[in-house]
Short mmCIF file of C-alpha atoms in Angstrom, two decimals:
data_model
loop_
_atom_site.label_atom_id
_atom_site.label_comp_id
_atom_site.label_asym_id
_atom_site.label_seq_id
_atom_site.Cartn_x
_atom_site.Cartn_y
_atom_site.Cartn_z
CA MET A 1 -217.27 -82.50 41.33
CA THR A 2 -220.19 -80.68 40.72
CA ALA A 3 -220.50 -75.97 41.79
CA PRO A 4 -223.47 -75.68 44.42
CA GLU A 5 -226.93 -74.01 43.17
CA GLY A 6 -227.05 -71.11 42.19
CA ARG A 7 -224.98 -68.55 40.55
CA GLY A 8 -221.54 -70.14 38.97
CA ILE A 9 -222.19 -73.23 36.86
CA ALA A 10 -225.20 -74.48 38.41
CA GLY A 11 -227.06 -71.09 38.31
CA ARG A 12 -231.40 -71.81 40.05
CA ALA A 13 -233.55 -70.36 37.11
CA ASP A 14 -235.97 -69.59 39.95
CA SER A 15 -233.54 -67.48 42.49
CA PHE A 16 -231.21 -65.18 42.97
CA ARG A 17 -229.11 -65.07 45.67
CA ILE A 18 -227.13 -61.73 47.35
CA LEU A 19 -223.96 -61.87 49.11
CA HIS A 20 -222.82 -58.90 51.02
CA VAL A 21 -219.21 -58.99 53.24
CA SER A 22 -217.42 -57.23 54.56
CA THR A 23 -214.97 -58.14 57.91
CA GLY A 24 -215.79 -60.42 60.15
CA ASN A 25 -219.29 -60.07 60.01
CA VAL A 26 -220.70 -58.88 62.86
CA CYS A 27 -221.28 -56.02 62.04
CA ARG A 28 -221.83 -54.20 59.45
CA SER A 29 -222.84 -56.90 57.11
CA PRO A 30 -225.12 -57.83 59.73
CA ILE A 31 -227.08 -54.77 59.18
CA THR A 32 -226.78 -54.75 54.61
CA GLU A 33 -228.32 -58.30 55.34
CA ARG A 34 -231.26 -57.32 57.83
CA LEU A 35 -231.93 -54.13 55.78
CA THR A 36 -232.11 -55.91 52.92
CA ARG A 37 -234.44 -58.75 54.18
CA HIS A 38 -236.67 -55.53 56.14
CA ALA A 39 -237.00 -54.00 52.22
CA LEU A 40 -237.58 -56.27 50.84
CA VAL A 41 -240.45 -57.58 52.68
CA ASP A 42 -241.90 -54.01 52.89
CA ARG A 43 -241.94 -53.65 49.21
CA LEU A 44 -243.33 -57.04 47.93
CA GLY A 45 -245.00 -58.53 51.74
CA ASP A 46 -243.54 -61.47 51.22
CA PRO A 47 -240.13 -63.28 53.07
CA LEU A 48 -238.19 -64.54 50.22
CA GLY A 49 -238.41 -61.30 47.96
CA GLY A 50 -239.74 -63.04 45.27
CA GLY A 51 -237.05 -64.88 44.62
CA LEU A 52 -234.33 -63.70 46.21
CA ILE A 53 -231.76 -64.71 49.21
CA VAL A 54 -229.64 -62.53 51.20
CA GLU A 55 -227.29 -64.42 53.37
CA SER A 56 -224.18 -62.16 54.67
CA ALA A 57 -220.38 -63.18 55.07
CA GLY A 58 -216.64 -61.96 56.27
CA THR A 59 -213.54 -61.93 54.98
CA TRP A 60 -212.63 -63.20 58.81
CA GLY A 61 -215.33 -63.44 59.76
CA HIS A 62 -216.05 -64.55 62.98
CA GLU A 63 -217.94 -68.43 62.32
CA GLY A 64 -220.86 -68.23 64.05
CA ALA A 65 -220.22 -65.65 66.39
CA PRO A 66 -223.41 -63.77 66.92
CA MET A 67 -224.27 -59.94 65.43
CA GLU A 68 -222.71 -57.00 67.89
CA ALA A 69 -225.16 -55.76 70.50
CA ASN A 70 -224.75 -52.13 68.51
CA ALA A 71 -226.13 -53.53 65.99
CA GLU A 72 -228.02 -55.49 66.97
CA THR A 73 -229.44 -51.96 68.57
CA VAL A 74 -229.24 -50.38 65.38
CA LEU A 75 -231.34 -52.82 62.62
CA ALA A 76 -234.26 -53.19 65.49
CA ASP A 77 -234.35 -48.67 64.53
CA PHE A 78 -236.02 -49.51 62.37
CA GLY A 79 -237.91 -52.80 62.82
CA ALA A 80 -235.82 -55.15 60.84
CA ASP A 81 -235.18 -58.24 61.79
CA THR A 82 -232.41 -59.90 64.63
CA ALA A 83 -233.35 -63.26 65.38
CA GLY A 84 -231.28 -66.17 64.16
CA PHE A 85 -227.71 -64.65 62.98
CA VAL A 86 -224.71 -66.88 62.72
CA GLY A 87 -221.19 -64.98 61.37
CA ARG A 88 -219.96 -67.01 58.67
CA GLU A 89 -216.27 -66.42 56.81
CA LEU A 90 -216.70 -66.40 53.25
CA LEU A 91 -216.13 -69.25 51.68
CA ASP A 92 -215.79 -70.41 48.00
CA GLU A 93 -219.24 -71.85 47.63
CA HIS A 94 -220.85 -68.17 48.90
CA VAL A 95 -218.88 -66.22 45.77
CA ILE A 96 -220.44 -69.38 43.56
CA ARG A 97 -223.47 -69.31 44.08
CA ALA A 98 -223.84 -65.73 44.77
CA ASP A 99 -226.41 -64.00 41.18
CA LEU A 100 -225.29 -60.20 42.99
CA VAL A 101 -222.21 -60.04 46.09
CA LEU A 102 -222.06 -55.91 47.38
CA THR A 103 -219.17 -55.54 49.60
CA ALA A 104 -218.38 -52.37 52.64
CA THR A 105 -215.54 -51.27 50.59
CA ARG A 106 -212.73 -51.75 47.38
CA ASP A 107 -210.86 -54.02 49.68
CA HIS A 108 -213.65 -56.73 50.12
CA ARG A 109 -215.07 -56.21 46.53
CA ALA A 110 -211.15 -57.23 45.65
CA GLN A 111 -210.60 -59.83 47.69
CA VAL A 112 -214.04 -61.46 46.55
CA ILE A 113 -212.82 -60.51 43.32
CA SER A 114 -209.61 -62.82 43.93
CA MET A 115 -210.85 -65.68 45.04
CA GLY A 116 -212.07 -66.47 41.16
CA HIS A 117 -215.54 -68.29 40.21
CA SER A 118 -216.15 -64.84 37.97
CA ALA A 119 -216.86 -63.13 39.95
CA GLY A 120 -215.77 -59.31 39.17
CA LEU A 121 -218.89 -58.40 36.38
CA ARG A 122 -221.27 -59.45 40.20
CA THR A 123 -219.06 -57.50 42.84
CA PHE A 124 -219.46 -54.46 43.78
CA THR A 125 -219.17 -52.26 46.75
CA LEU A 126 -222.45 -51.17 48.06
CA LYS A 127 -221.50 -48.20 47.19
CA GLU A 128 -220.88 -48.30 44.17
CA PHE A 129 -224.29 -50.49 43.37
CA THR A 130 -225.74 -48.06 44.20
CA ARG A 131 -224.40 -45.29 41.86
CA LEU A 132 -224.69 -47.27 39.79
CA VAL A 133 -227.54 -48.69 39.82
CA ARG A 134 -228.97 -44.88 40.04
CA ALA A 135 -227.94 -44.43 36.25
CA ILE A 136 -229.81 -46.93 34.90
CA ASP A 137 -233.15 -46.62 33.45
CA PRO A 138 -236.09 -48.28 35.43
CA ALA A 139 -237.68 -48.60 32.19
CA THR A 140 -235.00 -50.73 29.89
CA LEU A 141 -235.47 -53.02 32.77
CA PRO A 142 -237.52 -56.03 32.76
CA ASP A 143 -241.28 -55.61 34.09
CA PRO A 144 -240.94 -57.97 37.22
CA ARG A 145 -244.88 -57.91 36.91
CA ASP A 146 -244.60 -59.87 33.36
CA GLU A 147 -241.14 -61.72 33.91
CA GLY A 148 -240.02 -61.85 37.98
CA VAL A 149 -238.41 -60.20 40.55
CA VAL A 150 -235.39 -62.56 40.42
CA GLU A 151 -235.10 -62.27 35.13
CA ARG A 152 -235.20 -58.03 36.40
CA ALA A 153 -232.16 -58.68 39.17
CA ARG A 154 -230.54 -60.53 37.24
CA ALA A 155 -230.34 -57.71 34.11
CA LEU A 156 -229.91 -55.55 36.55
CA VAL A 157 -226.70 -56.98 37.39
CA ARG A 158 -225.84 -56.56 33.39
CA ALA A 159 -226.66 -53.17 33.31
CA ALA A 160 -224.83 -52.45 36.29
CA ALA A 161 -221.05 -53.48 34.95
CA ALA A 162 -221.48 -52.87 31.52
CA LEU A 163 -222.01 -49.44 33.40
CA ARG A 164 -218.82 -49.24 35.27
CA GLY A 165 -216.29 -48.15 34.26
CA TRP A 166 -218.52 -45.19 32.48
CA LEU A 167 -219.57 -43.57 35.67
CA LEU A 168 -216.43 -43.66 37.78
CA ALA A 169 -216.66 -42.51 42.40
CA PRO A 170 -216.15 -38.36 42.41
CA THR A 171 -213.40 -40.08 45.09
CA ALA A 172 -212.11 -42.75 46.78
CA GLU A 173 -213.94 -43.05 49.57
CA ALA A 174 -217.67 -42.57 48.09
CA ASP A 175 -217.57 -46.23 47.50
CA GLU A 176 -216.69 -47.74 51.75
CA VAL A 177 -218.51 -47.55 54.25
CA TYR A 178 -216.50 -47.83 57.42
CA ASP A 179 -216.29 -50.31 59.93
CA PRO A 180 -218.48 -49.81 63.41
CA TYR A 181 -216.74 -52.10 65.47
CA GLY A 182 -215.47 -51.67 68.89
CA ALA A 183 -217.51 -47.55 68.41
CA PRO A 184 -220.05 -46.45 70.07
CA ILE A 185 -223.56 -46.66 69.11
CA THR A 186 -224.08 -43.47 67.52
CA PHE A 187 -221.07 -44.02 65.51
CA PHE A 188 -223.36 -47.30 64.34
CA ARG A 189 -226.27 -45.72 64.08
CA SER A 190 -224.60 -43.01 61.06
CA ILE A 191 -223.52 -45.92 59.72
CA GLY A 192 -226.59 -48.18 59.22
CA ASP A 193 -228.55 -44.52 58.59
CA GLU A 194 -225.01 -44.96 55.15
CA ILE A 195 -225.98 -48.28 54.58
CA ASN A 196 -230.32 -48.12 54.44
CA GLN A 197 -230.25 -44.68 52.16
CA ALA A 198 -227.39 -46.75 49.71
CA LEU A 199 -230.13 -49.51 50.08
CA ASP A 200 -233.02 -47.71 49.89
CA PRO A 201 -232.74 -47.52 45.19
CA VAL A 202 -231.33 -51.25 44.69
CA VAL A 203 -233.92 -52.91 46.77
CA THR A 204 -236.59 -50.55 44.54
CA ALA A 205 -234.24 -51.68 41.08
CA LEU A 206 -234.20 -54.77 42.47
CA THR A 207 -237.96 -55.41 43.18
CA GLY A 208 -239.65 -52.55 40.66
CA VAL A 209 -242.16 -51.11 43.48
CA PRO A 210 -240.26 -47.99 45.61
CA ALA A 211 -240.03 -47.79 49.83
CA PRO A 212 -244.12 -47.17 50.71
CA HIS A 213 -244.79 -43.86 52.53
#
């Protein structure tokens, strides 16, 4: 049996796969997935993100479900594309293929790591990864113009994993993105802002391109 293409045993040199994980894959992870894609297009002008592939799934994913209407509204506020989204249950193959897994909460992170596949060194909560990325000197990463975005992204994950034991969260809650499922649109919008702010330094670090103003 061969591993699916991607990370794991059969890593592809020409792509880097980012997997966003929440519970149902209808609120937080769809928002994060589509905001990441939107930010990559803003930075690179390339819907394929220079080889960066962005996906999402849920630990109790609603397989085949659309994203929540309030999540769609939040994405529309940011001008992000909502078309064609379908919820997915998190499977082993998603973890095997991922080069970077970003989860909504510490519980999700633990669930991904418990699946095995050497996921520990490439799985972080979103806010944890943001905190680590802010501490990494961009000059120590490969220049994407010379070595490509994929090589830079791989180096960023290695650097973040090396820092993790040294740069701890100020509080346990600091690494959490809370679930807006069933909440009013105002709470969804606050979660959308939270996710967007956490993603901004991550996408800048991945691409080497700051957000356009």
